[in-house]
Amino acid sequence: MAAASSTPEEGVAGDKKPFDSAHYKWAEEMKRRGEELKALGVDTTPKAIDAGSAGGDDAGDALAKSKSKGSAWNTGGTWEDRDTTEWLKEALTTRLLAAGADVAVGARAARLAFTAVDKCEGSSSVVYVRGKAKPGFEIKLKASFSLTATDDATVVLGKGTVSADEMCDYDGYDFDLSVRASAEAGSGATSSDCKRAAGKSKELVTESLRAAVDEMASM
């Protein structure tokens, strides 16, 4: 009587488990690849995974994320470009309306303060490369300001505007800003004195934009 034989498809005699052809093919492929790697001198011996690298070290995970900016999925050193246009417009507007400086209008002490942001257009983004933030922006701006007497806040000595057709990150914060100012009738101030005092508005715009961009890059 001939001995019973078995094939991979039939399974070993007495074994009622159905043969998984997909698993068989996968196992054969893994075996073949392992032999190829060994022939190349690659150590294929399984290595133990410690708790930290397996995700069990919550403190380690938190530390890695704190050192990397961008989205939660961007902690692995990938590239990400985040649009921050609306955020920067709002942040710059808020900072300008809160900004001010003490100046002199002729012989009279005064306060320069922004009263409105008439135009704030453009675009901005933050590019994250290997966890490092690189902010970029291109902004058109026009803001109005007033020059009010320090000793009497009801006395407006002059008014004016500061504007820029383009403020870009590659300018290194050395922007071409245009300032216009004139004296208010009956204030006792002259337009030339107001124009000299209004030069401070350029510094306030630059400082406000720099602070907003720095905050944007740290998000």
mmCIF file of C-alpha atoms in Angstrom:
data_model
loop_
_atom_site.group_PDB
_atom_site.id
_atom_site.type_symbol
_atom_site.label_atom_id
_atom_site.label_comp_id
_atom_site.label_asym_id
_atom_site.label_seq_id
_atom_site.Cartn_x
_atom_site.Cartn_y
_atom_site.Cartn_z
ATOM 1 C CA MET A 1 0.000 0.000 0.000
ATOM 2 C CA ALA A 2 1.479 3.362 -1.033
ATOM 3 C CA ALA A 3 2.300 5.847 1.736
ATOM 4 C CA ALA A 4 0.028 8.825 1.979
ATOM 5 C CA SER A 5 1.518 11.987 0.573
ATOM 6 C CA SER A 6 0.630 15.598 1.090
ATOM 7 C CA THR A 7 1.117 18.813 -0.792
ATOM 8 C CA PRO A 8 1.108 22.365 0.542
ATOM 9 C CA GLU A 9 -2.409 22.780 -0.819
ATOM 10 C CA GLU A 10 -3.652 19.633 0.952
ATOM 11 C CA GLY A 11 -1.779 20.182 4.216
ATOM 12 C CA VAL A 12 -0.210 17.518 6.441
ATOM 13 C CA ALA A 13 -2.342 14.428 6.991
ATOM 14 C CA GLY A 14 -4.473 14.834 10.070
ATOM 15 C CA ASP A 15 -4.113 18.628 10.066
ATOM 16 C CA LYS A 16 -7.559 20.063 9.449
ATOM 17 C CA LYS A 17 -6.342 23.685 9.136
ATOM 18 C CA PRO A 18 -6.927 25.029 5.627
ATOM 19 C CA PHE A 19 -3.769 26.020 3.778
ATOM 20 C CA ASP A 20 -3.244 29.776 3.444
ATOM 21 C CA SER A 21 -1.612 30.188 0.052
ATOM 22 C CA ALA A 22 -1.086 33.939 0.527
ATOM 23 C CA HIS A 23 0.761 33.395 3.806
ATOM 24 C CA TYR A 24 2.818 30.591 2.237
ATOM 25 C CA LYS A 25 3.923 32.845 -0.603
ATOM 26 C CA TRP A 26 4.732 35.667 1.836
ATOM 27 C CA ALA A 27 6.780 33.349 4.062
ATOM 28 C CA GLU A 28 8.729 32.045 1.069
ATOM 29 C CA GLU A 29 9.408 35.614 -0.095
ATOM 30 C CA MET A 30 10.620 36.667 3.358
ATOM 31 C CA LYS A 31 12.880 33.629 3.508
ATOM 32 C CA ARG A 32 14.348 34.451 0.106
ATOM 33 C CA ARG A 33 14.966 38.083 1.066
ATOM 34 C CA GLY A 34 16.553 37.052 4.337
ATOM 35 C CA GLU A 35 18.990 34.793 2.519
ATOM 36 C CA GLU A 36 19.876 37.617 0.132
ATOM 37 C CA LEU A 37 20.532 40.002 3.030
ATOM 38 C CA LYS A 38 22.722 37.469 4.810
ATOM 39 C CA ALA A 39 24.701 36.967 1.611
ATOM 40 C CA LEU A 40 25.338 40.728 1.621
ATOM 41 C CA GLY A 41 26.557 40.601 5.221
ATOM 42 C CA VAL A 42 23.482 42.226 6.763
ATOM 43 C CA ASP A 43 22.654 41.116 10.306
ATOM 44 C CA THR A 44 19.004 40.061 10.246
ATOM 45 C CA THR A 45 18.897 38.891 13.851
ATOM 46 C CA PRO A 46 15.769 40.306 15.572
ATOM 47 C CA LYS A 47 16.556 43.130 18.015
ATOM 48 C CA ALA A 48 14.618 43.874 21.200
ATOM 49 C CA ILE A 49 12.679 47.153 21.172
ATOM 50 C CA ASP A 50 12.949 49.239 24.311
ATOM 51 C CA ALA A 51 9.906 50.906 25.843
ATOM 52 C CA GLY A 52 10.960 54.410 24.788
ATOM 53 C CA SER A 53 11.272 53.635 21.082
ATOM 54 C CA ALA A 54 8.109 51.527 21.180
ATOM 55 C CA GLY A 55 6.073 54.534 22.272
ATOM 56 C CA GLY A 56 5.938 53.665 25.956
ATOM 57 C CA ASP A 57 8.056 56.654 26.988
ATOM 58 C CA ASP A 58 5.490 59.447 27.070
ATOM 59 C CA ALA A 59 8.036 61.923 28.431
ATOM 60 C CA GLY A 60 10.381 61.152 25.545
ATOM 61 C CA ASP A 61 7.586 61.617 23.020
ATOM 62 C CA ALA A 62 6.608 64.933 24.564
ATOM 63 C CA LEU A 63 10.217 66.135 24.510
ATOM 64 C CA ALA A 64 10.607 65.243 20.846
ATOM 65 C CA LYS A 65 7.408 67.093 19.957
ATOM 66 C CA SER A 66 8.413 70.146 21.986
ATOM 67 C CA LYS A 67 11.639 70.448 19.988
ATOM 68 C CA SER A 68 9.820 70.231 16.667
ATOM 69 C CA LYS A 69 7.395 72.832 15.347
ATOM 70 C CA GLY A 70 4.581 72.389 12.875
ATOM 71 C CA SER A 71 1.761 69.873 12.830
ATOM 72 C CA ALA A 72 1.698 66.897 15.169
ATOM 73 C CA TRP A 73 2.552 64.606 12.259
ATOM 74 C CA ASN A 74 5.545 66.758 11.324
ATOM 75 C CA THR A 75 7.793 65.685 14.212
ATOM 76 C CA GLY A 76 9.616 63.214 11.993
ATOM 77 C CA GLY A 77 11.583 65.840 10.112
ATOM 78 C CA THR A 78 9.336 66.267 7.087
ATOM 79 C CA TRP A 79 8.473 69.412 5.109
ATOM 80 C CA GLU A 80 5.344 71.439 5.733
ATOM 81 C CA ASP A 81 4.079 74.774 4.389
ATOM 82 C CA ARG A 82 1.419 76.432 6.551
ATOM 83 C CA ASP A 83 -0.617 79.387 5.279
ATOM 84 C CA THR A 84 -0.671 82.073 7.989
ATOM 85 C CA THR A 85 -1.992 84.995 5.932
ATOM 86 C CA GLU A 86 -5.132 85.762 7.925
ATOM 87 C CA TRP A 87 -3.338 85.221 11.219
ATOM 88 C CA LEU A 88 -0.571 87.696 10.366
ATOM 89 C CA LYS A 89 -3.008 90.341 9.109
ATOM 90 C CA GLU A 90 -4.971 90.181 12.351
ATOM 91 C CA ALA A 91 -1.856 90.075 14.529
ATOM 92 C CA LEU A 92 -0.238 93.040 12.777
ATOM 93 C CA THR A 93 -3.448 95.087 12.944
ATOM 94 C CA THR A 94 -3.839 94.359 16.654
ATOM 95 C CA ARG A 95 -0.249 95.286 17.415
ATOM 96 C CA LEU A 96 -0.368 98.527 15.443
ATOM 97 C CA LEU A 97 -3.555 99.731 17.129
ATOM 98 C CA ALA A 98 -1.903 99.107 20.493
ATOM 99 C CA ALA A 99 1.389 100.762 19.515
ATOM 100 C CA GLY A 100 2.423 104.308 20.302
ATOM 101 C CA ALA A 101 5.411 106.540 20.995
ATOM 102 C CA ASP A 102 6.239 109.782 22.725
ATOM 103 C CA VAL A 103 7.402 112.427 20.246
ATOM 104 C CA ALA A 104 7.913 116.167 20.042
ATOM 105 C CA VAL A 105 5.848 118.345 17.743
ATOM 106 C CA GLY A 106 7.918 121.489 17.707
ATOM 107 C CA ALA A 107 8.394 122.448 21.338
ATOM 108 C CA ARG A 108 5.335 120.537 22.508
ATOM 109 C CA ALA A 109 5.356 116.978 23.842
ATOM 110 C CA ALA A 110 2.984 114.694 22.011
ATOM 111 C CA ARG A 111 1.880 111.116 21.644
ATOM 112 C CA LEU A 112 1.848 109.329 18.278
ATOM 113 C CA ALA A 113 -0.758 106.568 18.149
ATOM 114 C CA PHE A 114 -2.372 104.612 15.333
ATOM 115 C CA THR A 115 -6.076 105.210 14.884
ATOM 116 C CA ALA A 116 -6.839 102.800 12.032
ATOM 117 C CA VAL A 117 -5.312 100.194 9.752
ATOM 118 C CA ASP A 118 -6.763 101.222 6.410
ATOM 119 C CA LYS A 119 -5.167 98.457 4.362
ATOM 120 C CA CYS A 120 -3.394 95.227 5.230
ATOM 121 C CA GLU A 121 -3.119 92.916 2.247
ATOM 122 C CA GLY A 122 -0.781 90.225 0.992
ATOM 123 C CA SER A 123 0.220 86.751 2.052
ATOM 124 C CA SER A 124 2.328 84.935 4.604
ATOM 125 C CA SER A 125 3.319 81.389 5.474
ATOM 126 C CA VAL A 126 5.624 79.375 7.667
ATOM 127 C CA VAL A 127 7.657 76.581 6.113
ATOM 128 C CA TYR A 128 8.792 73.869 8.510
ATOM 129 C CA VAL A 129 11.885 71.921 7.456
ATOM 130 C CA ARG A 130 13.091 69.249 9.872
ATOM 131 C CA GLY A 131 11.271 70.959 12.717
ATOM 132 C CA LYS A 132 12.698 74.426 12.009
ATOM 133 C CA ALA A 133 10.321 77.262 11.163
ATOM 134 C CA LYS A 134 11.085 79.635 8.298
ATOM 135 C CA PRO A 135 8.517 82.457 8.120
ATOM 136 C CA GLY A 136 7.827 84.354 4.930
ATOM 137 C CA PHE A 137 5.570 87.294 4.139
ATOM 138 C CA GLU A 138 4.653 89.913 1.559
ATOM 139 C CA ILE A 139 2.459 92.667 2.954
ATOM 140 C CA LYS A 140 0.940 95.913 1.651
ATOM 141 C CA LEU A 141 0.015 98.309 4.427
ATOM 142 C CA LYS A 142 -1.547 101.685 5.090
ATOM 143 C CA ALA A 143 -2.235 102.921 8.608
ATOM 144 C CA SER A 144 -3.505 106.232 9.975
ATOM 145 C CA PHE A 145 -2.149 107.922 13.091
ATOM 146 C CA SER A 146 -2.694 111.016 15.193
ATOM 147 C CA LEU A 147 -0.353 113.316 17.112
ATOM 148 C CA THR A 148 -2.006 114.287 20.385
ATOM 149 C CA ALA A 149 -0.695 116.794 22.923
ATOM 150 C CA THR A 150 0.658 115.041 26.003
ATOM 151 C CA ASP A 151 -0.606 117.726 28.375
ATOM 152 C CA ASP A 152 -4.094 117.730 26.857
ATOM 153 C CA ALA A 153 -5.349 114.584 25.139
ATOM 154 C CA THR A 154 -8.205 116.518 23.569
ATOM 155 C CA VAL A 155 -5.793 118.570 21.471
ATOM 156 C CA VAL A 156 -4.893 116.838 18.220
ATOM 157 C CA LEU A 157 -1.810 118.552 16.838
ATOM 158 C CA GLY A 158 -1.674 116.637 13.590
ATOM 159 C CA LYS A 159 -2.681 113.566 11.634
ATOM 160 C CA GLY A 160 -1.063 111.406 9.002
ATOM 161 C CA THR A 161 -0.559 108.034 7.360
ATOM 162 C CA VAL A 162 2.284 105.576 6.913
ATOM 163 C CA SER A 163 2.192 103.140 4.014
ATOM 164 C CA ALA A 164 4.206 100.527 2.149
ATOM 165 C CA ASP A 165 3.484 99.078 -1.270
ATOM 166 C CA GLU A 166 5.472 95.988 -0.349
ATOM 167 C CA MET A 167 7.084 94.649 2.804
ATOM 168 C CA CYS A 168 8.805 91.302 2.200
ATOM 169 C CA ASP A 169 10.768 88.950 4.415
ATOM 170 C CA TYR A 170 13.780 89.110 2.097
ATOM 171 C CA ASP A 171 14.110 92.873 2.713
ATOM 172 C CA GLY A 172 15.517 92.150 6.164
ATOM 173 C CA TYR A 173 13.040 94.572 7.786
ATOM 174 C CA ASP A 174 14.541 97.475 5.852
ATOM 175 C CA PHE A 175 11.280 98.551 4.257
ATOM 176 C CA ASP A 176 10.481 101.464 1.977
ATOM 177 C CA LEU A 177 7.818 103.223 4.042
ATOM 178 C CA SER A 178 6.143 106.456 3.023
ATOM 179 C CA VAL A 179 4.888 108.936 5.635
ATOM 180 C CA ARG A 180 2.481 111.834 5.189
ATOM 181 C CA ALA A 181 1.495 114.234 7.959
ATOM 182 C CA SER A 182 -0.070 117.649 8.389
ATOM 183 C CA ALA A 183 -1.004 119.942 11.259
ATOM 184 C CA GLU A 184 -4.560 120.332 12.454
ATOM 185 C CA ALA A 185 -6.030 123.798 12.018
ATOM 186 C CA GLY A 186 -5.958 125.840 15.203
ATOM 187 C CA SER A 187 -3.607 123.429 17.010
ATOM 188 C CA GLY A 188 -0.676 125.817 16.956
ATOM 189 C CA ALA A 189 1.511 123.155 15.347
ATOM 190 C CA THR A 190 3.115 123.362 11.925
ATOM 191 C CA SER A 191 2.981 120.675 9.247
ATOM 192 C CA SER A 192 6.782 120.511 9.095
ATOM 193 C CA ASP A 193 6.920 119.782 12.844
ATOM 194 C CA CYS A 194 4.263 117.096 12.423
ATOM 195 C CA LYS A 195 6.159 115.465 9.559
ATOM 196 C CA ARG A 196 9.336 115.274 11.626
ATOM 197 C CA ALA A 197 7.449 113.693 14.517
ATOM 198 C CA ALA A 198 5.641 111.305 12.181
ATOM 199 C CA GLY A 199 8.909 109.621 11.231
ATOM 200 C CA LYS A 200 8.507 107.537 14.392
ATOM 201 C CA SER A 201 5.579 105.743 12.744
ATOM 202 C CA LYS A 202 8.025 103.871 10.469
ATOM 203 C CA GLU A 203 9.771 102.362 13.483
ATOM 204 C CA LEU A 204 6.468 101.335 15.031
ATOM 205 C CA VAL A 205 5.366 99.556 11.854
ATOM 206 C CA THR A 206 8.673 97.694 11.560
ATOM 207 C CA GLU A 207 8.711 96.711 15.237
ATOM 208 C CA SER A 208 5.093 95.556 15.148
ATOM 209 C CA LEU A 209 5.599 93.446 12.039
ATOM 210 C CA ARG A 210 8.798 91.880 13.374
ATOM 211 C CA ALA A 211 7.089 90.946 16.646
ATOM 212 C CA ALA A 212 4.093 89.474 14.815
ATOM 213 C CA VAL A 213 6.304 87.416 12.499
ATOM 214 C CA ASP A 214 8.392 86.132 15.419
ATOM 215 C CA GLU A 215 5.208 85.012 17.162
ATOM 216 C CA MET A 216 3.970 83.430 13.940
ATOM 217 C CA ALA A 217 7.175 81.405 13.613
ATOM 218 C CA SER A 218 6.867 80.076 17.163
ATOM 219 C CA MET A 219 3.357 78.643 16.702
#
